[in-house]
Coordinates of C-alpha atoms (C1' of nucleotides) in Angstrom, one line a residue:
Chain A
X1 CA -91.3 -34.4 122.4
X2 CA -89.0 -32.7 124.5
X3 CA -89.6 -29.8 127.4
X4 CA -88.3 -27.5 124.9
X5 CA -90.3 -28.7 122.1
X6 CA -93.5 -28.5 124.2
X7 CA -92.6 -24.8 125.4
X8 CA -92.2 -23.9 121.5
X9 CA -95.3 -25.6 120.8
X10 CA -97.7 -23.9 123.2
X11 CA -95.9 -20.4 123.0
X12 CA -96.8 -21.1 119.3
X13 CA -100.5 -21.5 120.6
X14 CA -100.9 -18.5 123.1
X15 CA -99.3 -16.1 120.9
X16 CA -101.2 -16.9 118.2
X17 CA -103.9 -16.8 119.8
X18 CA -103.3 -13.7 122.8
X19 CA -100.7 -11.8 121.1
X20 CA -97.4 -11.3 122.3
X21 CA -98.0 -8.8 125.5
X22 CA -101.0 -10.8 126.6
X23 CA -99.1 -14.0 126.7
X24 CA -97.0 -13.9 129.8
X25 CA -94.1 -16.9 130.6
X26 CA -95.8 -18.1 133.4
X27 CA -98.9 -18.8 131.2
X28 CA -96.5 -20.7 128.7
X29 CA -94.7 -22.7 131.4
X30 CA -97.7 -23.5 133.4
X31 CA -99.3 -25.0 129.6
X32 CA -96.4 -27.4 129.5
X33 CA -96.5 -28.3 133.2
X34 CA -93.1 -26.6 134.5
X35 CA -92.2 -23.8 136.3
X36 CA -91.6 -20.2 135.0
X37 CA -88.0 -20.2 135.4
X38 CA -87.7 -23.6 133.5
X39 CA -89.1 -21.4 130.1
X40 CA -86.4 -18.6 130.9
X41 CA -83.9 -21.5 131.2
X42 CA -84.5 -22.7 127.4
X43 CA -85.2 -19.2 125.8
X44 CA -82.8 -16.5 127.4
X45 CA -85.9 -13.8 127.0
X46 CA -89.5 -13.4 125.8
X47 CA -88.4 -11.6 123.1
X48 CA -86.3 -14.9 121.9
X49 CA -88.8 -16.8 122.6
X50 CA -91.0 -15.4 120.1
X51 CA -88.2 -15.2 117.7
X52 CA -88.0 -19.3 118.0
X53 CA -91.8 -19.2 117.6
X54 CA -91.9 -17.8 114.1
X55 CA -89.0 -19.4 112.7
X56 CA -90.2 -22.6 113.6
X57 CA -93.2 -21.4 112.0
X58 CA -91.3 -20.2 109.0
X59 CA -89.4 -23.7 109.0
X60 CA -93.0 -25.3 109.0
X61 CA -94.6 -23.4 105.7
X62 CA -91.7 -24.3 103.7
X63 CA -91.8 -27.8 104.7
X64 CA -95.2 -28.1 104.1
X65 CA -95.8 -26.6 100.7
X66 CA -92.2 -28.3 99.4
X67 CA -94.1 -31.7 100.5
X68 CA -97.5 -30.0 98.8
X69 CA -95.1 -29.5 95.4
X70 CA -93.4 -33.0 96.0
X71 CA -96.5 -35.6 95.2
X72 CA -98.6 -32.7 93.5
X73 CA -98.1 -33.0 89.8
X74 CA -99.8 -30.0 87.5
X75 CA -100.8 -30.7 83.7
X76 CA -100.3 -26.8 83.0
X77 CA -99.7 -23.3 85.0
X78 CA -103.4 -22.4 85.5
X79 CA -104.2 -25.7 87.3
X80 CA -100.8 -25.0 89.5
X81 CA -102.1 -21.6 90.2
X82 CA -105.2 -22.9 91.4
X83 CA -104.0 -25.7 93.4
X84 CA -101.3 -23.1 95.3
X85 CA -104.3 -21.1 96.1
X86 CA -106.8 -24.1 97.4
X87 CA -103.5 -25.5 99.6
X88 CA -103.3 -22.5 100.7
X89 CA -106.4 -22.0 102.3
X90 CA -106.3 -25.5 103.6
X91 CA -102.9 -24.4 104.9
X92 CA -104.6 -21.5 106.8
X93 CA -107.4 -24.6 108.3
X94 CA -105.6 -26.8 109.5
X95 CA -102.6 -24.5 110.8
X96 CA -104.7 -22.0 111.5
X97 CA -102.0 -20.9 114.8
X98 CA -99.6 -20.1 112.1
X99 CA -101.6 -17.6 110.5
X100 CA -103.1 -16.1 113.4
X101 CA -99.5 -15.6 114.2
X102 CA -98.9 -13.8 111.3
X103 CA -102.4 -11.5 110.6
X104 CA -100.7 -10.2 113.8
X105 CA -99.0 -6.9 113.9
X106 CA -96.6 -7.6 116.4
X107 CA -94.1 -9.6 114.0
X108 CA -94.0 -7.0 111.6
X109 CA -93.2 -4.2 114.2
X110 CA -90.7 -6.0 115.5
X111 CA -89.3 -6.8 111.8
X112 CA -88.2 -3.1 112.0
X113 CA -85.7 -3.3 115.0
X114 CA -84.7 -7.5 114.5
X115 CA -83.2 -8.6 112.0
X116 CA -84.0 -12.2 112.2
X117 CA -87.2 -12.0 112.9
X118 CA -87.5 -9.3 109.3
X119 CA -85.3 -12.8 107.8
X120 CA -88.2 -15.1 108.8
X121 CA -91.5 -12.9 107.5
X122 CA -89.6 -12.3 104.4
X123 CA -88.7 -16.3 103.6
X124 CA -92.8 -17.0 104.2
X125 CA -93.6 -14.2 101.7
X126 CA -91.0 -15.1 99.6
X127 CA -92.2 -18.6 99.6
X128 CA -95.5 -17.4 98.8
X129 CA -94.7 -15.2 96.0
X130 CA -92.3 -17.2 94.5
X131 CA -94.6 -20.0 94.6
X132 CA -97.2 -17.9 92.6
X133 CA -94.8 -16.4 90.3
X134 CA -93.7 -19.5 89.4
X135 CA -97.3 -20.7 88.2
X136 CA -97.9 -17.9 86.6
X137 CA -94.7 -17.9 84.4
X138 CA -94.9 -21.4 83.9
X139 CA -98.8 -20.7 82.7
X140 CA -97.5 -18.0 80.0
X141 CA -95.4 -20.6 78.7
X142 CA -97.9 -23.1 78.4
X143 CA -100.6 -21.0 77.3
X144 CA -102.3 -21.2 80.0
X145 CA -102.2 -18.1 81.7
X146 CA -102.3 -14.5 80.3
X147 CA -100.2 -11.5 79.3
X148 CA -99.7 -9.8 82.5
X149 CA -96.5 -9.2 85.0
X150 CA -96.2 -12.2 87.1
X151 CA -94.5 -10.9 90.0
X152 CA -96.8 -8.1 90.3
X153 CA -100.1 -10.1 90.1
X154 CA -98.2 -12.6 92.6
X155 CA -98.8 -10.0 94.8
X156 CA -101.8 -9.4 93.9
X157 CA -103.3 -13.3 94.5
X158 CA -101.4 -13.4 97.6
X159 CA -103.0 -10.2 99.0
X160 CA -106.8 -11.9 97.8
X161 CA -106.1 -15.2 99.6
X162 CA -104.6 -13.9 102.6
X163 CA -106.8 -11.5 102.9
X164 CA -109.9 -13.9 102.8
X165 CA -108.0 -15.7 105.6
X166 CA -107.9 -12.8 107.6
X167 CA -111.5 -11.7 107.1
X168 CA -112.3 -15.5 108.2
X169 CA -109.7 -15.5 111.4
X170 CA -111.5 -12.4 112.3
X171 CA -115.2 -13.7 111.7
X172 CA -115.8 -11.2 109.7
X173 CA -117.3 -13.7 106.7
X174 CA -116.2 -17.1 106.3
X175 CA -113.7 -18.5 103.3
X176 CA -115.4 -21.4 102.9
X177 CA -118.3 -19.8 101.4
X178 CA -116.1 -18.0 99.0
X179 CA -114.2 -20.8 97.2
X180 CA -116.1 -21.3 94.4
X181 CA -116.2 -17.6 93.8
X182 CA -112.3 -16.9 94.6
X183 CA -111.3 -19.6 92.2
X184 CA -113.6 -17.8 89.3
X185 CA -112.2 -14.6 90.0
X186 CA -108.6 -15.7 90.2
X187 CA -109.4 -17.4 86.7
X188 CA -110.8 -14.3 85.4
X189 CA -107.7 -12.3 87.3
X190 CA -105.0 -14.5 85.3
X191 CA -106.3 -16.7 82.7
X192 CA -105.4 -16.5 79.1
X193 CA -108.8 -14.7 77.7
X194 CA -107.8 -15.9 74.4
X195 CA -108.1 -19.5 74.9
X196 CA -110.0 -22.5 76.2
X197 CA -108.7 -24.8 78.3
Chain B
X1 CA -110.8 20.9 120.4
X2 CA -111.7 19.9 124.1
X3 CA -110.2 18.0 126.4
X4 CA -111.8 14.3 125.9
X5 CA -111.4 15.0 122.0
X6 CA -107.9 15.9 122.6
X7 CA -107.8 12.4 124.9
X8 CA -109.7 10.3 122.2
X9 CA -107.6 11.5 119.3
X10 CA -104.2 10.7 121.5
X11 CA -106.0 7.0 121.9
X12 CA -106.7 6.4 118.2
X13 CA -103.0 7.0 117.5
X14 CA -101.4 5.1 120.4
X15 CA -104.2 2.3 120.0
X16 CA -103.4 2.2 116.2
X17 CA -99.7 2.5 116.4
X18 CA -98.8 0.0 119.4
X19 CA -101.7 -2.0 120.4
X20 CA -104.3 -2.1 122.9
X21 CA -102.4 -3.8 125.5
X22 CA -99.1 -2.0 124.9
X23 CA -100.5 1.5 125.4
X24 CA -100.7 2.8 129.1
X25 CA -103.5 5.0 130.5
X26 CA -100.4 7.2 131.7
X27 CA -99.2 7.3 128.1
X28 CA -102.5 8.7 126.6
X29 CA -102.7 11.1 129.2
X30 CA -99.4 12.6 129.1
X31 CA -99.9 13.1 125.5
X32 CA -102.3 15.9 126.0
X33 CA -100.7 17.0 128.8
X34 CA -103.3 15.7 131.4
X35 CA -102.6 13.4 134.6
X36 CA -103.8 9.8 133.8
X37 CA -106.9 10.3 136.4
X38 CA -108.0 12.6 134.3
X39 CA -108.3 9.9 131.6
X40 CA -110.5 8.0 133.6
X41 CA -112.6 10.8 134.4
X42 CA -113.9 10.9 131.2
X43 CA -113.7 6.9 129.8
X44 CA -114.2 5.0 133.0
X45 CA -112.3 2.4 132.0
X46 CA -109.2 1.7 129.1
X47 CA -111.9 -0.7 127.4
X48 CA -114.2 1.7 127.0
X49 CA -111.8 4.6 126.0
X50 CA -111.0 2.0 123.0
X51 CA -114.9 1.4 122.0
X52 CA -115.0 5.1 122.0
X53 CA -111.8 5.5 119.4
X54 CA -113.5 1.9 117.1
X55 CA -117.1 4.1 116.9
X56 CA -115.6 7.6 116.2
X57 CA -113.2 5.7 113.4
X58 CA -116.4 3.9 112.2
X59 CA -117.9 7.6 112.3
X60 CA -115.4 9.1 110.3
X61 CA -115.4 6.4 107.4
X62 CA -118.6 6.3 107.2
X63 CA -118.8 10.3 107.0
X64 CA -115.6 10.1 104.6
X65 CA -117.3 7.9 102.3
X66 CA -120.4 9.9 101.8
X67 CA -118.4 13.0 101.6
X68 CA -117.1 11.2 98.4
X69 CA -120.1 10.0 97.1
X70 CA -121.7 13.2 97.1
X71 CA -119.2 15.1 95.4
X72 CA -118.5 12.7 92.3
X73 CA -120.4 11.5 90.0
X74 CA -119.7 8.1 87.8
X75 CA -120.6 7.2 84.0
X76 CA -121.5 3.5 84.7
X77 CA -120.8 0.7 87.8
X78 CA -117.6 0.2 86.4
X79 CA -116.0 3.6 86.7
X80 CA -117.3 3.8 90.3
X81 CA -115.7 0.5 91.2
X82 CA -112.4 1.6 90.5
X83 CA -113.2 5.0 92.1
X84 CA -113.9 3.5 95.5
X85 CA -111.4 1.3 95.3
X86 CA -108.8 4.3 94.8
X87 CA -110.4 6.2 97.5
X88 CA -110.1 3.7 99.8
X89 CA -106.4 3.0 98.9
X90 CA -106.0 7.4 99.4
X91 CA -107.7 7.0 102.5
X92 CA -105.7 4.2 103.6
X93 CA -102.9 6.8 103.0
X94 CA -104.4 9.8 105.0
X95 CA -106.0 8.4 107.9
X96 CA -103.3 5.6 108.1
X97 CA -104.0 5.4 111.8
X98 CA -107.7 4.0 111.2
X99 CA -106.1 1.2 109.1
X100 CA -104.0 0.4 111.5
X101 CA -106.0 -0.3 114.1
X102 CA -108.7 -1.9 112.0
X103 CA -105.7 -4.0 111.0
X104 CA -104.4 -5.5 114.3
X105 CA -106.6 -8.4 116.3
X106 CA -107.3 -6.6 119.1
X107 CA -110.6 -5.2 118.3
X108 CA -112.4 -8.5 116.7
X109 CA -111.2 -10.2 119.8
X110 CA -113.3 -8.0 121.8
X111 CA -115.8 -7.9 119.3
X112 CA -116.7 -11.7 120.4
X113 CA -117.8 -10.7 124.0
X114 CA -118.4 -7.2 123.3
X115 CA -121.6 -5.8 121.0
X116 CA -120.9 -2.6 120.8
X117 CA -117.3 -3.5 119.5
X118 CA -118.8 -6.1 117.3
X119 CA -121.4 -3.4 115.7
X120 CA -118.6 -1.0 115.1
X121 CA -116.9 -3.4 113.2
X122 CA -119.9 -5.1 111.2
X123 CA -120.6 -1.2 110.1
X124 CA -117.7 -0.4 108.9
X125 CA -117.2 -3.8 107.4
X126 CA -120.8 -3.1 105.7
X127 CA -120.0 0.5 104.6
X128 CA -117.0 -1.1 102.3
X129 CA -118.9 -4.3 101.2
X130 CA -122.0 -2.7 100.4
X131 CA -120.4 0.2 98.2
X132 CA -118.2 -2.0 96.2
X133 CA -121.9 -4.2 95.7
X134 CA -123.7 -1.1 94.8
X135 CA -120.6 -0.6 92.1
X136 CA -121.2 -4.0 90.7
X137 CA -125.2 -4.4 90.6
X138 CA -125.0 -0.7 88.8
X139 CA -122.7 -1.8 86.5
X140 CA -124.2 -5.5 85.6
X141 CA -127.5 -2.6 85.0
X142 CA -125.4 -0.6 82.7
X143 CA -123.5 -3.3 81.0
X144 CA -119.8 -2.5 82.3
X145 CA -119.8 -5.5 84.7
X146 CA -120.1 -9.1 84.5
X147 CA -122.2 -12.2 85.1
X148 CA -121.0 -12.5 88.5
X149 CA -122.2 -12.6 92.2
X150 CA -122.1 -8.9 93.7
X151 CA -122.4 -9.8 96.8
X152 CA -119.8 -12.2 97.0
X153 CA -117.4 -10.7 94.3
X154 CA -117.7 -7.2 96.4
X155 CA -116.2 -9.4 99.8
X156 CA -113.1 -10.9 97.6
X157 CA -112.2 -7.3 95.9
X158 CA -112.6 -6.3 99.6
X159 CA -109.9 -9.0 100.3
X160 CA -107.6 -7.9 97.8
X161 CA -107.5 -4.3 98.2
X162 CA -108.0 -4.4 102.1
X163 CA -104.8 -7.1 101.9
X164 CA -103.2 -4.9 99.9
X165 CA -103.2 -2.3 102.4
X166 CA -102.1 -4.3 104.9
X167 CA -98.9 -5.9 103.3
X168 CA -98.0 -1.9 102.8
X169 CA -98.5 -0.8 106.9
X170 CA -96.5 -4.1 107.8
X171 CA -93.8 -2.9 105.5
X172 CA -93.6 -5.6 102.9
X173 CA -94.3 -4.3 100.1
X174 CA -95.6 -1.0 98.7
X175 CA -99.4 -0.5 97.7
X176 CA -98.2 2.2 95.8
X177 CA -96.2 0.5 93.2
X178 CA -99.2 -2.1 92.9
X179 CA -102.0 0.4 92.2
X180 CA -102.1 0.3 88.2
X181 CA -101.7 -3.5 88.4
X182 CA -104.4 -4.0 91.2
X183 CA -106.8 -1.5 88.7
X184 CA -106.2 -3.9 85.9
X185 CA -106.6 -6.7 87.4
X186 CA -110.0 -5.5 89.3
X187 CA -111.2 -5.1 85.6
X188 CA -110.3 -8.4 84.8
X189 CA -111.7 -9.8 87.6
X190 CA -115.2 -7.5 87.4
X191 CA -115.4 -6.0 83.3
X192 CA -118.1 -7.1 81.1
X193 CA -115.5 -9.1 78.7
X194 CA -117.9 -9.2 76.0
X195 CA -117.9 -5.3 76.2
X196 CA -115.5 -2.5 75.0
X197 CA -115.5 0.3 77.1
Chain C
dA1 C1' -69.8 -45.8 141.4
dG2 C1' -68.4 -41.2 140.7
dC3 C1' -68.7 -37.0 138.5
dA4 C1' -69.7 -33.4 135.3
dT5 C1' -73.1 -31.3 133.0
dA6 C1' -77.7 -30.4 131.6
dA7 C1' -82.4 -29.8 133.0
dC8 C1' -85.3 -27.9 136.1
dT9 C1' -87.4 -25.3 140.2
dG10 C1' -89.2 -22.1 144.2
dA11 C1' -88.6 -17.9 146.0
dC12 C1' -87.8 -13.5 145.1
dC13 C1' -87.3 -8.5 143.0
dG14 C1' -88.1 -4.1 140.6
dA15 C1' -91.0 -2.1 137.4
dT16 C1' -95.3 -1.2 135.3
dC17 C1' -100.1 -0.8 135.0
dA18 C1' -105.3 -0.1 135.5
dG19 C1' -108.0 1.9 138.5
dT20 C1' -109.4 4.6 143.1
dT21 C1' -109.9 8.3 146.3
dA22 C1' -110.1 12.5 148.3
dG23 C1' -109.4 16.7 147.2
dT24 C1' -108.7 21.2 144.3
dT25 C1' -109.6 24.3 140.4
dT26 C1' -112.5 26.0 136.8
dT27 C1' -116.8 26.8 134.6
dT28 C1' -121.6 27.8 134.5
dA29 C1' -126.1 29.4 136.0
dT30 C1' -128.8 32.4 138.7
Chain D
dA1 C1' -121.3 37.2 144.0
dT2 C1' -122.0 32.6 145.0
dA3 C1' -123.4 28.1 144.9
dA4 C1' -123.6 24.0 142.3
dA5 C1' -121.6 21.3 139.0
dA6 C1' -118.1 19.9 135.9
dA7 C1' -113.2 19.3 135.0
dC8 C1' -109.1 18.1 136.7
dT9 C1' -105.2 16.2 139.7
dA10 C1' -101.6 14.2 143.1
dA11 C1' -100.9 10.4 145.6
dC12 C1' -101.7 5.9 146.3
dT13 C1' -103.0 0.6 145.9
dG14 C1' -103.0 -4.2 144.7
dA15 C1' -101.9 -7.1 141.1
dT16 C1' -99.2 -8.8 137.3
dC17 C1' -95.1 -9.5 134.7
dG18 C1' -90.3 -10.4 133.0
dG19 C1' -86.4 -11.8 134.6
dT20 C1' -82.8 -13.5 138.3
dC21 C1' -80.5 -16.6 141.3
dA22 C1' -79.2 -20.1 144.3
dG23 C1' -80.0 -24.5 144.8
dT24 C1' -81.9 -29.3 143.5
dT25 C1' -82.8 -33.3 140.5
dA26 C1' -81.9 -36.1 136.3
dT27 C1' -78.9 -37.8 132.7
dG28 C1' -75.0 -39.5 130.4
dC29 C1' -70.1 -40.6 130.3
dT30 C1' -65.8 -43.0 132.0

DNA sequence: AGCATAACTGACCGATCAGTTAGTTTTTAT
DNA sequence: ATAAAAACTAACTGATCGGTCAGTTATGCT
């Protein structure tokens, strides 16, 4: 891994973990082993720093869940919903930095003045979404899921799951303990009522 | 409205709006017009002017809440599901600047070394979980909810609406043209399905 | 080897911030 | 009226931080 690489990596870390005003460059440089001036020398500000941060991130959750979608085969659109959801929160485990990073407020404030950094949040949404949209239409055509507006209750899912994450990132009540029960409720939420399956 | 009021009320927005670390002493101060000593004159220090902004927030939910329980009245569990869950979506909306701050990391950080910060949070958490049970366990009596787990089913439609609000203060999309969907899919998700109503 | 360029660093600077102090003004109680 | 207490303030301090710069070391090419 390269200096650069490494900076990325623990900036990745201490923002996700400090926020962006309590993470200062000499805390990133000194992570990495180099001096301060060496993190100035590979991102031109703080700002871009951060910038680099969540794109990489952004670059990251596409990669994983296009991999997920690669080897993962679903027999209808209710199973694919399901298994978006359950990677998902093991997404949110076992990369838990990346969603630290973005339960954050910073990002999103800073989405209003920077354009790249609005691109970035809105390609992870959009992944997310789209993802769920996708099973969902798929499961009206198979029967599997019922009447409802996909892109809507998309939205919907997304705001249940990330949510849960959030409540778990902030200790508030584990996820864990909530699978079996989000799973029911997401069946209930968008399953065909008029069939068995 | 005296002085320290003034000062507190100055905090909650600046807190809520920028962040703990991103808001000066100096810049509360000037806001009502005092010098920045003054500030500490009456919260010795900026972490406790912010514990004083989390329990008068937790105050004012908790007072806002029964407020609305003690003027309406519901015909069954059901109907008072989706009436918390739209006054918490309209309070969302008037008193964005709770939301906010109850939305950024800042105060479950704290809330790890800090119990006074960690009991501000648990009772507002509470004060949302245990009305949304109270909904459910009424209904399940009067026949307009479910087989389901109230507990556990109040914490995800918690989730969803509480993520909801959140996607709509970080700009991404708007809560607003969500709120018939996120009805109808609460009564999926919570409805007696073997009941007309 | 020689040289250009990339990678890296120590020392420094101006700005900002939380908090202190010593003192002044205002309010309250008798 | 006046003394005590509460409210308030200007001026200051030490520490931290983002960023710069001049100079050094490492790398790759011919």
């Amino acid at each position: 891994m390269s200096k650069k690489e490494e900076i990325l990596k623990a900036a990745t870390l201490l923002f996700a973990t400090n926020g962006f005003k309590e993470t200062s460059m000499t805390e990133v440089a000194s992570m990495t082993g180099a001096a301060s001036a060496t993190v100035f020398y590979h991102f031109k500000s703080k700002e871009e720093l951060f910038l680099s941060v969540l794109s990489s991130v952004k670059d990251g959750i596409i990669e994983e869940f296009s991999h997920y979608f690669g080897e993962k085969k679903f027999t209808n659109g209710l199973e694919m919903l399901e298994g978006t959801v359950s990677f998902y929160l093991y997404l949110a485990g076992s990369r838990a930095e990346w969603f630290l990073l973005l339960h954050r407020y910073y990002p999103y404030k800073l989405a209003k003045e920077n354009n790249a950094c609005r691109h970035s949040l809105e390609d992870i949404y959009n992944c997310f979404v789209d993802i769920f949209e996708k099973a969902l239409v798929q499961g009206q055509t198979d029967g599997s899921i019922g009447k409802l507006s996909p892109r809507k209750t998309a939205l919907l899912i997304l705001s249940t799951v990330d949510g849960m994450v959030r409540f778990k990132n902030c200790d508030l009540y584990d996820a864990g303990a909530l699978y079996n029960e989000l799973i029911a409720v997401i069946r209930r939420m968008a399953a065909n009522q008029n069939q068995k399956i």
